Amino acid sequence: MLDEARHFSGAARVKQLLDLMARFKMNRFHWHLTDEQGWRIEIKGYPRLTSVGGVGCHSNPDTPAQYYTQEEIRDIVAYAAARHIEIIPEIDMPGHATASNRAYPEYSGGGTEQHPDFTFNVGKEETYAFLTDVLREVSALFPSPWLHLGGDEVAYGSDAWKRDPHVQALMAREGLATVKHAERYFMRRMADSVRMLGKTLVGWDELLDLELDPQRSLVMWWRHDKPDYLLRSLDGAYTTILCPRKPLYFDFVQHADHKWGRVWDGFCPLEDVYAFPDAQFETWGMTPERSSHILGIQANVWSELMHTTERVDFMTFPRLCALSEAAWSQPGVKDYDDFMRRMEAVFSLFDRMGIYYFDPRDPGHHPEPAGPEIIKRQPPKMDFRD
C-alpha cells in the first residue's frame, strides 16, 4: 500500500514501484488516495476535490495542488495490469475526510481542533449522494472487484456528531443510541452503494465493530496490539488481509540507530518482516479453519515522514523483498541466511537503478535520509478594519 495523500509521488515514480513489485512477485497495489492532507484523484463531477482538496501535503499545507487526472489513472492501471498487478483504490470515509471537506464544506460532519473537519456528515442525505457519485467515478477507473472505504479512526472526529443537528436528527429518526451506531448506519449504506457498483467492500479492522456482512466485506487487520480483532475477523468468516503495524508498517524504523520514523515498543527490522507470520500463528492459536480465511499479507507505506523518493526507497527496500518471500514461501523452506545471500544480486540491481535502499550489510552505506520539516496549517487571518 502506498499512501499518496500525505506526500504525492507522481506517475513516473508509481510506475517504477510497480516495476519493482512485478520483479518481486507482488500482485496487489493498494492505493491510498485520500486523507486529511490531500485528495489525489480527479473526480470530474466535483472539480474542487482536486483544485482545493489537492493543495498541500503533510509537511507543507501550501504546496500547489497535486493529483492524478483520470487519464493518468487509466494509464497507470493499464501499466500495472500488463505486469499482472491489480490496483485497489482507497477513498477513506467517514473519517480522514478533511481534504474533501476543505473543498466541499457542506458535507462536513466536523472534527476536533487537532483534526478539523475530520468526518463526513452522516446525517445529511446529500452526503450519501455526493459520496456515491464519487465512488461511481472511482469504480469506473479501476477494474478491480475491490473498493476500499477505509472506515478507520472515526472516533478522532465523531464526537462532533453529538452537536450536529443533522446527525442528531438521523439518530432520533433511526433510533440510534450512540454516534458509533450512526457510524454503523453510514457504513452499511455506503456498503450498499459499493455493492450497487458491482464491487466488494474493503476496510480496516474497525469494520468488525460495524457488523457488516462477511460475505460482502474484506477486512484488513492492522492493529497489531489487537489480535482479538484478527481472531474475530477469522472466526466471523471475513476474508482477511494481514497488515499489522508490527512488522508490516514500513513507516516504522528498521534499525536501532534510525530516528526518522515510528517506534512502538520496538521497530520493524528486515528479519521480522521475513519471519512473518510463522511465529505469530502459534501465539494466535491459528487453526486450518481460521487460516482458510486469510487471503494474503500486505505492507503499508504510510508517507507522513516520507516526503522524498530517497525516504520512500530507504523505508521500502529491501523490506519489500522480505515481504515477498514471507507471502509466497512455506515456513519449512524459509531460510534468512539464504535469503541474504540471494539478496546480493538484488542490492546490485538497486545500485544500477539508483534505488536509495537501506543496506543491512553496512548500515552506513546509505545514511538515513532526514524526515521532513513539518509546517502547520495556519488559521485564516481575520481583518477587523472598517
mmCIF file of C-alpha atoms in Angstrom:
data_model
loop_
_atom_site.group_PDB
_atom_site.id
_atom_site.type_symbol
_atom_site.label_atom_id
_atom_site.label_comp_id
_atom_site.label_asym_id
_atom_site.label_seq_id
_atom_site.Cartn_x
_atom_site.Cartn_y
_atom_site.Cartn_z
ATOM 1 C CA MET A 1 0.000 0.000 0.000
ATOM 2 C CA LEU A 2 1.269 3.429 -0.977
ATOM 3 C CA ASP A 3 -0.101 6.495 0.809
ATOM 4 C CA GLU A 4 -0.129 9.487 -1.543
ATOM 5 C CA ALA A 5 -2.462 11.692 0.487
ATOM 6 C CA ARG A 6 0.345 12.727 2.847
ATOM 7 C CA HIS A 7 3.065 13.108 0.211
ATOM 8 C CA PHE A 8 2.478 12.784 -3.528
ATOM 9 C CA SER A 9 4.695 10.523 -5.629
ATOM 10 C CA GLY A 10 3.635 11.085 -9.258
ATOM 11 C CA ALA A 11 3.062 8.754 -12.191
ATOM 12 C CA ALA A 12 6.697 8.050 -13.110
ATOM 13 C CA ARG A 13 7.539 7.076 -9.551
ATOM 14 C CA VAL A 14 4.467 4.853 -9.194
ATOM 15 C CA LYS A 15 5.405 3.046 -12.404
ATOM 16 C CA GLN A 16 8.900 2.440 -11.075
ATOM 17 C CA LEU A 17 7.418 0.949 -7.897
ATOM 18 C CA LEU A 18 5.095 -1.223 -9.989
ATOM 19 C CA ASP A 19 8.090 -2.478 -11.986
ATOM 20 C CA LEU A 20 9.843 -3.458 -8.765
ATOM 21 C CA MET A 21 6.687 -5.046 -7.378
ATOM 22 C CA ALA A 22 6.398 -7.174 -10.502
ATOM 23 C CA ARG A 23 10.029 -8.245 -10.243
ATOM 24 C CA PHE A 24 9.387 -9.442 -6.683
ATOM 25 C CA LYS A 25 6.045 -11.101 -7.499
ATOM 26 C CA MET A 26 3.805 -8.645 -5.657
ATOM 27 C CA ASN A 27 0.393 -8.757 -7.309
ATOM 28 C CA ARG A 28 -1.778 -6.199 -5.492
ATOM 29 C CA PHE A 29 -1.184 -2.446 -5.216
ATOM 30 C CA HIS A 30 -3.418 -0.767 -2.635
ATOM 31 C CA TRP A 31 -3.535 2.962 -3.471
ATOM 32 C CA HIS A 32 -4.373 5.280 -0.558
ATOM 33 C CA LEU A 33 -5.547 8.348 -2.474
ATOM 34 C CA THR A 34 -7.455 10.495 0.035
ATOM 35 C CA ASP A 35 -6.941 11.590 3.631
ATOM 36 C CA GLU A 36 -6.741 14.668 5.833
ATOM 37 C CA GLN A 37 -3.800 16.192 3.996
ATOM 38 C CA GLY A 38 -4.780 15.774 0.373
ATOM 39 C CA TRP A 39 -7.189 14.413 -2.250
ATOM 40 C CA ARG A 40 -5.223 12.899 -5.139
ATOM 41 C CA ILE A 41 -7.722 11.584 -7.701
ATOM 42 C CA GLU A 42 -9.662 13.687 -10.207
ATOM 43 C CA ILE A 43 -13.446 13.486 -9.866
ATOM 44 C CA LYS A 44 -14.972 15.269 -12.822
ATOM 45 C CA GLY A 45 -18.318 15.867 -11.123
ATOM 46 C CA TYR A 46 -16.608 17.615 -8.178
ATOM 47 C CA PRO A 47 -13.554 19.502 -9.507
ATOM 48 C CA ARG A 48 -12.832 21.296 -6.218
ATOM 49 C CA LEU A 49 -11.805 17.953 -4.701
ATOM 50 C CA THR A 50 -8.510 18.322 -6.531
ATOM 51 C CA SER A 51 -8.240 22.072 -7.139
ATOM 52 C CA VAL A 52 -8.812 22.752 -3.414
ATOM 53 C CA GLY A 53 -8.521 19.366 -1.713
ATOM 54 C CA GLY A 54 -5.357 18.537 -3.639
ATOM 55 C CA VAL A 55 -3.493 21.558 -2.240
ATOM 56 C CA GLY A 56 -0.906 20.847 0.428
ATOM 57 C CA CYS A 57 0.759 17.790 1.919
ATOM 58 C CA HIS A 58 1.690 16.569 5.381
ATOM 59 C CA SER A 59 4.845 18.659 5.604
ATOM 60 C CA ASN A 60 3.599 21.811 3.867
ATOM 61 C CA PRO A 61 -0.067 22.852 3.649
ATOM 62 C CA ASP A 62 0.668 25.345 0.877
ATOM 63 C CA THR A 63 2.157 23.167 -1.867
ATOM 64 C CA PRO A 64 0.265 23.545 -5.181
ATOM 65 C CA ALA A 65 -2.467 21.028 -5.940
ATOM 66 C CA GLN A 66 -1.078 17.587 -6.750
ATOM 67 C CA TYR A 67 -3.268 14.790 -8.038
ATOM 68 C CA TYR A 68 -3.796 12.231 -10.780
ATOM 69 C CA THR A 69 -6.055 13.019 -13.692
ATOM 70 C CA GLN A 70 -8.423 10.281 -14.763
ATOM 71 C CA GLU A 71 -6.335 9.796 -17.889
ATOM 72 C CA GLU A 72 -3.237 9.241 -15.755
ATOM 73 C CA ILE A 73 -5.156 6.799 -13.562
ATOM 74 C CA ARG A 74 -6.234 4.751 -16.569
ATOM 75 C CA ASP A 75 -2.672 4.705 -17.872
ATOM 76 C CA ILE A 76 -1.256 3.534 -14.536
ATOM 77 C CA VAL A 77 -3.968 0.879 -14.139
ATOM 78 C CA ALA A 78 -3.132 -0.477 -17.608
ATOM 79 C CA TYR A 79 0.607 -0.331 -16.843
ATOM 80 C CA ALA A 80 0.025 -2.373 -13.678
ATOM 81 C CA ALA A 81 -2.252 -4.872 -15.428
ATOM 82 C CA ALA A 82 0.431 -5.533 -18.044
ATOM 83 C CA ARG A 83 2.630 -6.588 -15.098
ATOM 84 C CA HIS A 84 -0.113 -8.761 -13.557
ATOM 85 C CA ILE A 85 -0.754 -6.267 -10.758
ATOM 86 C CA GLU A 86 -4.256 -5.304 -9.691
ATOM 87 C CA ILE A 87 -4.736 -1.807 -8.238
ATOM 88 C CA ILE A 88 -7.206 -1.390 -5.379
ATOM 89 C CA PRO A 89 -8.209 2.243 -4.728
ATOM 90 C CA GLU A 90 -8.993 3.634 -1.282
ATOM 91 C CA ILE A 91 -11.350 6.565 -0.673
ATOM 92 C CA ASP A 92 -11.393 6.990 3.106
ATOM 93 C CA MET A 93 -14.711 7.594 4.931
ATOM 94 C CA PRO A 94 -16.439 8.631 7.124
ATOM 95 C CA GLY A 95 -13.244 9.859 8.829
ATOM 96 C CA HIS A 96 -9.980 11.158 7.372
ATOM 97 C CA ALA A 97 -12.177 13.441 5.252
ATOM 98 C CA THR A 98 -10.546 16.824 5.906
ATOM 99 C CA ALA A 99 -9.215 17.401 2.384
ATOM 100 C CA SER A 100 -12.608 16.665 0.874
ATOM 101 C CA ASN A 101 -14.319 18.920 3.399
ATOM 102 C CA ARG A 102 -11.975 21.807 2.587
ATOM 103 C CA ALA A 103 -13.295 21.561 -0.950
ATOM 104 C CA TYR A 104 -16.970 20.929 -0.135
ATOM 105 C CA PRO A 105 -17.609 22.036 3.465
ATOM 106 C CA GLU A 106 -21.337 21.417 3.111
ATOM 107 C CA TYR A 107 -20.639 17.688 3.602
ATOM 108 C CA SER A 108 -18.505 18.098 6.738
ATOM 109 C CA GLY A 109 -19.529 16.407 9.962
ATOM 110 C CA GLY A 110 -16.929 18.285 11.984
ATOM 111 C CA GLY A 111 -13.939 17.153 13.980
ATOM 112 C CA THR A 112 -11.614 18.474 16.652
ATOM 113 C CA GLU A 113 -9.011 21.210 16.941
ATOM 114 C CA GLN A 114 -6.316 18.657 16.178
ATOM 115 C CA HIS A 115 -8.328 17.030 13.370
ATOM 116 C CA PRO A 116 -10.618 19.750 11.943
ATOM 117 C CA ASP A 117 -13.476 18.723 9.648
ATOM 118 C CA PHE A 118 -12.292 15.149 10.055
ATOM 119 C CA THR A 119 -15.609 13.443 9.281
ATOM 120 C CA PHE A 120 -18.301 13.450 6.656
ATOM 121 C CA ASN A 121 -21.772 14.408 7.851
ATOM 122 C CA VAL A 122 -23.591 11.095 8.178
ATOM 123 C CA GLY A 123 -26.880 12.853 8.923
ATOM 124 C CA LYS A 124 -27.278 14.564 5.543
ATOM 125 C CA GLU A 125 -28.828 12.749 2.610
ATOM 126 C CA GLU A 126 -26.727 14.970 0.366
ATOM 127 C CA THR A 127 -23.579 13.327 1.797
ATOM 128 C CA TYR A 128 -24.639 9.900 0.579
ATOM 129 C CA ALA A 129 -25.432 11.224 -2.892
ATOM 130 C CA PHE A 130 -22.077 13.042 -3.038
ATOM 131 C CA LEU A 131 -20.025 10.034 -1.948
ATOM 132 C CA THR A 132 -21.898 7.620 -4.195
ATOM 133 C CA ASP A 133 -21.234 9.945 -7.135
ATOM 134 C CA VAL A 134 -17.538 9.963 -6.205
ATOM 135 C CA LEU A 135 -17.389 6.180 -5.888
ATOM 136 C CA ARG A 136 -19.173 5.787 -9.222
ATOM 137 C CA GLU A 137 -16.355 7.675 -10.963
ATOM 138 C CA VAL A 138 -13.676 5.838 -8.979
ATOM 139 C CA SER A 139 -15.114 2.390 -9.672
ATOM 140 C CA ALA A 140 -15.237 3.110 -13.409
ATOM 141 C CA LEU A 141 -11.468 3.746 -13.393
ATOM 142 C CA PHE A 142 -10.434 0.565 -11.595
ATOM 143 C CA PRO A 143 -11.383 -2.907 -12.889
ATOM 144 C CA SER A 144 -10.539 -4.467 -9.508
ATOM 145 C CA PRO A 145 -13.529 -6.119 -7.796
ATOM 146 C CA TRP A 146 -12.455 -4.462 -4.532
ATOM 147 C CA LEU A 147 -13.216 -0.909 -3.388
ATOM 148 C CA HIS A 148 -11.576 0.250 -0.144
ATOM 149 C CA LEU A 149 -13.532 2.711 2.006
ATOM 150 C CA GLY A 150 -11.138 2.942 4.948
ATOM 151 C CA GLY A 151 -13.511 3.196 7.894
ATOM 152 C CA ASP A 152 -10.743 3.651 10.468
ATOM 153 C CA GLU A 153 -10.199 6.012 13.389
ATOM 154 C CA VAL A 154 -13.588 7.703 13.033
ATOM 155 C CA ALA A 155 -13.582 8.392 16.780
ATOM 156 C CA TYR A 156 -10.913 11.056 16.157
ATOM 157 C CA GLY A 157 -13.712 13.315 14.959
ATOM 158 C CA SER A 158 -17.126 11.775 15.582
ATOM 159 C CA ASP A 159 -17.721 13.476 18.948
ATOM 160 C CA ALA A 160 -18.710 16.487 16.836
ATOM 161 C CA TRP A 161 -21.719 14.473 15.691
ATOM 162 C CA LYS A 162 -23.161 14.810 19.204
ATOM 163 C CA ARG A 163 -23.607 18.530 18.482
ATOM 164 C CA ASP A 164 -24.559 18.375 14.823
ATOM 165 C CA PRO A 165 -28.310 18.847 14.246
ATOM 166 C CA HIS A 166 -28.352 16.697 11.099
ATOM 167 C CA VAL A 167 -26.670 13.762 12.810
ATOM 168 C CA GLN A 168 -28.841 14.164 15.875
ATOM 169 C CA ALA A 169 -31.953 14.169 13.694
ATOM 170 C CA LEU A 170 -30.744 10.984 11.992
ATOM 171 C CA MET A 171 -30.126 9.301 15.346
ATOM 172 C CA ALA A 172 -33.579 10.264 16.620
ATOM 173 C CA ARG A 173 -35.285 9.166 13.403
ATOM 174 C CA GLU A 174 -33.484 5.813 13.165
ATOM 175 C CA GLY A 175 -33.355 5.079 16.903
ATOM 176 C CA LEU A 176 -29.544 5.148 17.029
ATOM 177 C CA ALA A 177 -28.280 5.219 20.619
ATOM 178 C CA THR A 178 -24.695 6.421 20.070
ATOM 179 C CA VAL A 179 -22.511 8.010 17.412
ATOM 180 C CA LYS A 180 -20.961 4.558 16.898
ATOM 181 C CA HIS A 181 -24.425 3.394 15.801
ATOM 182 C CA ALA A 182 -24.559 6.371 13.423
ATOM 183 C CA GLU A 183 -21.204 5.285 12.026
ATOM 184 C CA ARG A 184 -22.586 1.773 11.531
ATOM 185 C CA TYR A 185 -25.643 3.195 9.759
ATOM 186 C CA PHE A 186 -23.400 5.219 7.442
ATOM 187 C CA MET A 187 -21.100 2.369 6.531
ATOM 188 C CA ARG A 188 -23.961 -0.009 5.845
ATOM 189 C CA ARG A 189 -25.458 2.483 3.422
ATOM 190 C CA MET A 190 -22.130 3.030 1.710
ATOM 191 C CA ALA A 191 -21.629 -0.737 1.558
ATOM 192 C CA ASP A 192 -24.910 -0.846 -0.353
ATOM 193 C CA SER A 193 -23.510 1.754 -2.759
ATOM 194 C CA VAL A 194 -20.361 -0.311 -3.240
ATOM 195 C CA ARG A 195 -22.451 -3.400 -3.924
ATOM 196 C CA MET A 196 -24.641 -1.442 -6.370
ATOM 197 C CA LEU A 197 -21.454 -0.539 -8.260
ATOM 198 C CA GLY A 198 -20.587 -4.225 -8.571
ATOM 199 C CA LYS A 199 -17.704 -4.106 -6.095
ATOM 200 C CA THR A 200 -16.857 -5.735 -2.765
ATOM 201 C CA LEU A 201 -16.186 -3.505 0.234
ATOM 202 C CA VAL A 202 -12.713 -3.453 1.775
ATOM 203 C CA GLY A 203 -11.948 -1.687 5.047
ATOM 204 C CA TRP A 204 -9.646 -1.574 8.042
ATOM 205 C CA ASP A 205 -10.393 -3.817 11.016
ATOM 206 C CA GLU A 206 -12.735 -1.273 12.645
ATOM 207 C CA LEU A 207 -15.316 -2.688 10.222
ATOM 208 C CA LEU A 208 -15.737 -5.562 12.667
ATOM 209 C CA ASP A 209 -17.417 -3.195 15.135
ATOM 210 C CA LEU A 210 -19.970 -2.319 12.468
ATOM 211 C CA GLU A 211 -21.187 -5.906 11.971
ATOM 212 C CA LEU A 212 -21.196 -5.848 8.186
ATOM 213 C CA ASP A 213 -21.966 -8.897 6.066
ATOM 214 C CA PRO A 214 -18.837 -11.111 6.000
ATOM 215 C CA GLN A 215 -19.804 -12.425 2.585
ATOM 216 C CA ARG A 216 -19.657 -8.905 1.168
ATOM 217 C CA SER A 217 -16.718 -7.432 3.082
ATOM 218 C CA LEU A 218 -12.950 -7.848 3.261
ATOM 219 C CA VAL A 219 -11.112 -6.841 6.438
ATOM 220 C CA MET A 220 -7.549 -5.548 6.641
ATOM 221 C CA TRP A 221 -6.237 -6.325 10.138
ATOM 222 C CA TRP A 222 -3.763 -3.566 11.000
ATOM 223 C CA ARG A 223 -3.788 -3.136 14.792
ATOM 224 C CA HIS A 224 -1.036 -5.490 15.924
ATOM 225 C CA ASP A 225 -1.897 -4.781 19.561
ATOM 226 C CA LYS A 226 -5.442 -6.100 18.999
ATOM 227 C CA PRO A 227 -5.027 -9.756 17.992
ATOM 228 C CA ASP A 228 -8.564 -10.305 19.246
ATOM 229 C CA TYR A 229 -9.753 -8.353 16.199
ATOM 230 C CA LEU A 230 -7.866 -10.712 13.920
ATOM 231 C CA LEU A 231 -9.499 -13.704 15.558
ATOM 232 C CA ARG A 232 -12.912 -12.028 15.420
ATOM 233 C CA SER A 233 -12.407 -11.494 11.724
ATOM 234 C CA LEU A 234 -11.332 -15.063 11.025
ATOM 235 C CA ASP A 235 -13.910 -16.663 13.332
ATOM 236 C CA GLY A 236 -16.570 -14.491 11.708
ATOM 237 C CA ALA A 237 -15.548 -15.887 8.289
ATOM 238 C CA TYR A 238 -14.411 -12.499 6.976
ATOM 239 C CA THR A 239 -11.873 -12.686 4.178
ATOM 240 C CA THR A 240 -8.861 -11.102 5.862
ATOM 241 C CA ILE A 241 -5.598 -9.426 4.854
ATOM 242 C CA LEU A 242 -2.797 -9.374 7.427
ATOM 243 C CA CYS A 243 -1.065 -5.971 7.541
ATOM 244 C CA PRO A 244 -0.224 -5.389 11.227
ATOM 245 C CA ARG A 245 1.779 -2.328 12.202
ATOM 246 C CA LYS A 246 4.465 -4.641 13.547
ATOM 247 C CA PRO A 247 6.178 -5.751 11.369
ATOM 248 C CA LEU A 248 4.435 -4.614 8.176
ATOM 249 C CA TYR A 249 4.170 -0.835 8.567
ATOM 250 C CA PHE A 250 7.145 0.422 6.633
ATOM 251 C CA ASP A 251 6.952 3.864 8.238
ATOM 252 C CA PHE A 252 8.402 2.178 11.345
ATOM 253 C CA VAL A 253 12.179 2.448 11.619
ATOM 254 C CA GLN A 254 14.133 -0.672 10.696
ATOM 255 C CA HIS A 255 17.337 -0.204 12.688
ATOM 256 C CA ALA A 256 18.017 0.800 16.290
ATOM 257 C CA ASP A 257 20.118 3.786 15.210
ATOM 258 C CA HIS A 258 17.442 5.301 12.954
ATOM 259 C CA LYS A 259 15.402 8.211 14.231
ATOM 260 C CA TRP A 260 13.135 9.292 11.355
ATOM 261 C CA GLY A 261 10.124 7.008 11.600
ATOM 262 C CA ARG A 262 7.752 5.385 14.024
ATOM 263 C CA VAL A 263 8.736 3.270 17.024
ATOM 264 C CA TRP A 264 6.182 1.492 19.161
ATOM 265 C CA ASP A 265 7.557 -0.944 21.718
ATOM 266 C CA GLY A 266 10.240 -1.734 19.182
ATOM 267 C CA PHE A 267 10.555 -1.345 15.440
ATOM 268 C CA CYS A 268 10.279 -3.381 12.232
ATOM 269 C CA PRO A 269 13.623 -4.811 11.094
ATOM 270 C CA LEU A 270 14.119 -6.800 7.915
ATOM 271 C CA GLU A 271 14.384 -10.058 9.870
ATOM 272 C CA ASP A 272 10.923 -9.600 11.410
ATOM 273 C CA VAL A 273 9.321 -8.948 8.024
ATOM 274 C CA TYR A 274 10.939 -12.093 6.629
ATOM 275 C CA ALA A 275 9.789 -14.197 9.604
ATOM 276 C CA PHE A 276 6.164 -13.017 9.461
ATOM 277 C CA PRO A 277 3.683 -14.554 10.220
ATOM 278 C CA ASP A 278 5.004 -18.014 11.125
ATOM 279 C CA ALA A 279 5.901 -17.434 14.770
ATOM 280 C CA GLN A 280 2.723 -15.448 15.391
ATOM 281 C CA PHE A 281 0.472 -18.237 14.138
ATOM 282 C CA GLU A 282 1.185 -20.330 17.221
ATOM 283 C CA THR A 283 0.660 -17.333 19.516
ATOM 284 C CA TRP A 284 -2.666 -16.545 17.867
ATOM 285 C CA GLY A 285 -3.883 -20.130 18.078
ATOM 286 C CA MET A 286 -4.185 -20.355 14.316
ATOM 287 C CA THR A 287 -6.148 -23.324 13.001
ATOM 288 C CA PRO A 288 -6.699 -24.562 9.440
ATOM 289 C CA GLU A 289 -10.246 -23.181 9.560
ATOM 290 C CA ARG A 290 -9.061 -19.763 10.663
ATOM 291 C CA SER A 291 -6.193 -19.598 8.184
ATOM 292 C CA SER A 292 -8.536 -20.540 5.332
ATOM 293 C CA HIS A 293 -9.955 -17.006 5.564
ATOM 294 C CA ILE A 294 -6.542 -15.291 5.174
ATOM 295 C CA LEU A 295 -6.241 -14.018 1.615
ATOM 296 C CA GLY A 296 -2.724 -12.616 1.904
ATOM 297 C CA ILE A 297 -0.384 -10.150 3.585
ATOM 298 C CA GLN A 298 0.355 -6.507 2.845
ATOM 299 C CA ALA A 299 2.945 -3.905 3.805
ATOM 300 C CA ASN A 300 1.768 -0.325 4.296
ATOM 301 C CA VAL A 301 3.934 2.617 3.232
ATOM 302 C CA TRP A 302 2.400 5.486 5.199
ATOM 303 C CA SER A 303 4.130 8.612 3.980
ATOM 304 C CA GLU A 304 3.832 11.238 6.727
ATOM 305 C CA LEU A 305 7.615 11.082 7.181
ATOM 306 C CA MET A 306 8.421 10.060 3.591
ATOM 307 C CA HIS A 307 8.489 13.298 1.641
ATOM 308 C CA THR A 308 11.168 12.361 -0.915
ATOM 309 C CA THR A 309 11.972 9.480 -3.246
ATOM 310 C CA GLU A 310 15.043 8.728 -1.121
ATOM 311 C CA ARG A 311 12.934 8.388 2.016
ATOM 312 C CA VAL A 312 10.442 6.046 0.315
ATOM 313 C CA ASP A 313 13.283 3.964 -1.143
ATOM 314 C CA PHE A 314 15.071 3.754 2.186
ATOM 315 C CA MET A 315 11.966 2.658 4.109
ATOM 316 C CA THR A 316 10.643 0.263 1.445
ATOM 317 C CA PHE A 317 13.731 -1.586 0.238
ATOM 318 C CA PRO A 318 14.817 -4.267 0.966
ATOM 319 C CA ARG A 319 11.863 -4.899 3.262
ATOM 320 C CA LEU A 320 9.620 -5.332 0.211
ATOM 321 C CA CYS A 321 11.787 -8.294 -0.838
ATOM 322 C CA ALA A 322 11.348 -9.884 2.584
ATOM 323 C CA LEU A 323 7.598 -9.311 2.302
ATOM 324 C CA SER A 324 7.531 -11.191 -0.995
ATOM 325 C CA GLU A 325 9.224 -14.240 0.467
ATOM 326 C CA ALA A 326 7.002 -14.085 3.549
ATOM 327 C CA ALA A 327 3.946 -14.021 1.301
ATOM 328 C CA TRP A 328 4.936 -16.824 -1.065
ATOM 329 C CA SER A 329 7.095 -19.214 0.991
ATOM 330 C CA GLN A 330 6.027 -22.077 3.205
ATOM 331 C CA PRO A 331 7.601 -21.894 6.681
ATOM 332 C CA GLY A 332 9.674 -25.015 6.146
ATOM 333 C CA VAL A 333 11.634 -23.553 3.232
ATOM 334 C CA LYS A 334 12.338 -20.132 4.687
ATOM 335 C CA ASP A 335 15.997 -19.534 5.485
ATOM 336 C CA TYR A 336 17.032 -15.979 6.335
ATOM 337 C CA ASP A 337 20.753 -16.587 5.737
ATOM 338 C CA ASP A 338 19.990 -17.977 2.280
ATOM 339 C CA PHE A 339 17.682 -15.013 1.638
ATOM 340 C CA MET A 340 20.507 -12.598 2.440
ATOM 341 C CA ARG A 341 22.911 -14.469 0.153
ATOM 342 C CA ARG A 342 20.433 -14.164 -2.705
ATOM 343 C CA MET A 343 19.887 -10.503 -1.896
ATOM 344 C CA GLU A 344 23.437 -9.730 -3.068
ATOM 345 C CA ALA A 345 22.198 -9.745 -6.672
ATOM 346 C CA VAL A 346 19.238 -7.558 -5.679
ATOM 347 C CA PHE A 347 21.467 -4.981 -3.992
ATOM 348 C CA SER A 348 23.478 -4.821 -7.222
ATOM 349 C CA LEU A 349 20.245 -4.269 -9.135
ATOM 350 C CA PHE A 350 19.262 -1.454 -6.751
ATOM 351 C CA ASP A 351 22.672 0.136 -7.261
ATOM 352 C CA ARG A 352 22.227 0.083 -11.039
ATOM 353 C CA MET A 353 18.728 1.561 -10.740
ATOM 354 C CA GLY A 354 19.760 4.296 -8.314
ATOM 355 C CA ILE A 355 17.476 2.985 -5.535
ATOM 356 C CA TYR A 356 18.494 4.521 -2.198
ATOM 357 C CA TYR A 357 17.925 1.373 -0.120
ATOM 358 C CA PHE A 358 18.777 0.605 3.485
ATOM 359 C CA ASP A 359 21.780 -1.710 3.456
ATOM 360 C CA PRO A 360 21.636 -4.209 6.366
ATOM 361 C CA ARG A 361 25.157 -5.447 5.451
ATOM 362 C CA ASP A 362 26.561 -1.978 6.135
ATOM 363 C CA PRO A 363 24.048 0.416 7.763
ATOM 364 C CA GLY A 364 26.343 3.344 6.996
ATOM 365 C CA HIS A 365 26.418 2.621 3.257
ATOM 366 C CA HIS A 366 23.316 4.740 2.698
ATOM 367 C CA PRO A 367 22.845 7.077 5.678
ATOM 368 C CA GLU A 368 19.277 7.523 6.858
ATOM 369 C CA PRO A 369 17.688 10.450 4.972
ATOM 370 C CA ALA A 370 16.194 13.060 7.277
ATOM 371 C CA GLY A 371 12.448 13.331 7.518
ATOM 372 C CA PRO A 372 10.512 16.464 6.599
ATOM 373 C CA GLU A 373 10.223 19.719 8.488
ATOM 374 C CA ILE A 374 6.520 19.975 9.297
ATOM 375 C CA ILE A 375 4.828 23.321 8.597
ATOM 376 C CA LYS A 376 1.451 23.597 10.312
ATOM 377 C CA ARG A 377 -1.589 24.948 8.518
ATOM 378 C CA GLN A 378 -2.386 28.398 9.912
ATOM 379 C CA PRO A 379 -5.940 29.529 10.645
ATOM 380 C CA PRO A 380 -7.278 32.192 8.265
ATOM 381 C CA LYS A 381 -6.353 35.752 9.234
ATOM 382 C CA MET A 382 -9.198 37.965 10.401
ATOM 383 C CA ASP A 383 -9.354 41.547 9.128
ATOM 384 C CA PHE A 384 -11.100 43.857 11.581
ATOM 385 C CA ARG A 385 -10.700 47.049 9.571
ATOM 386 C CA ASP A 386 -13.852 49.016 8.787
#
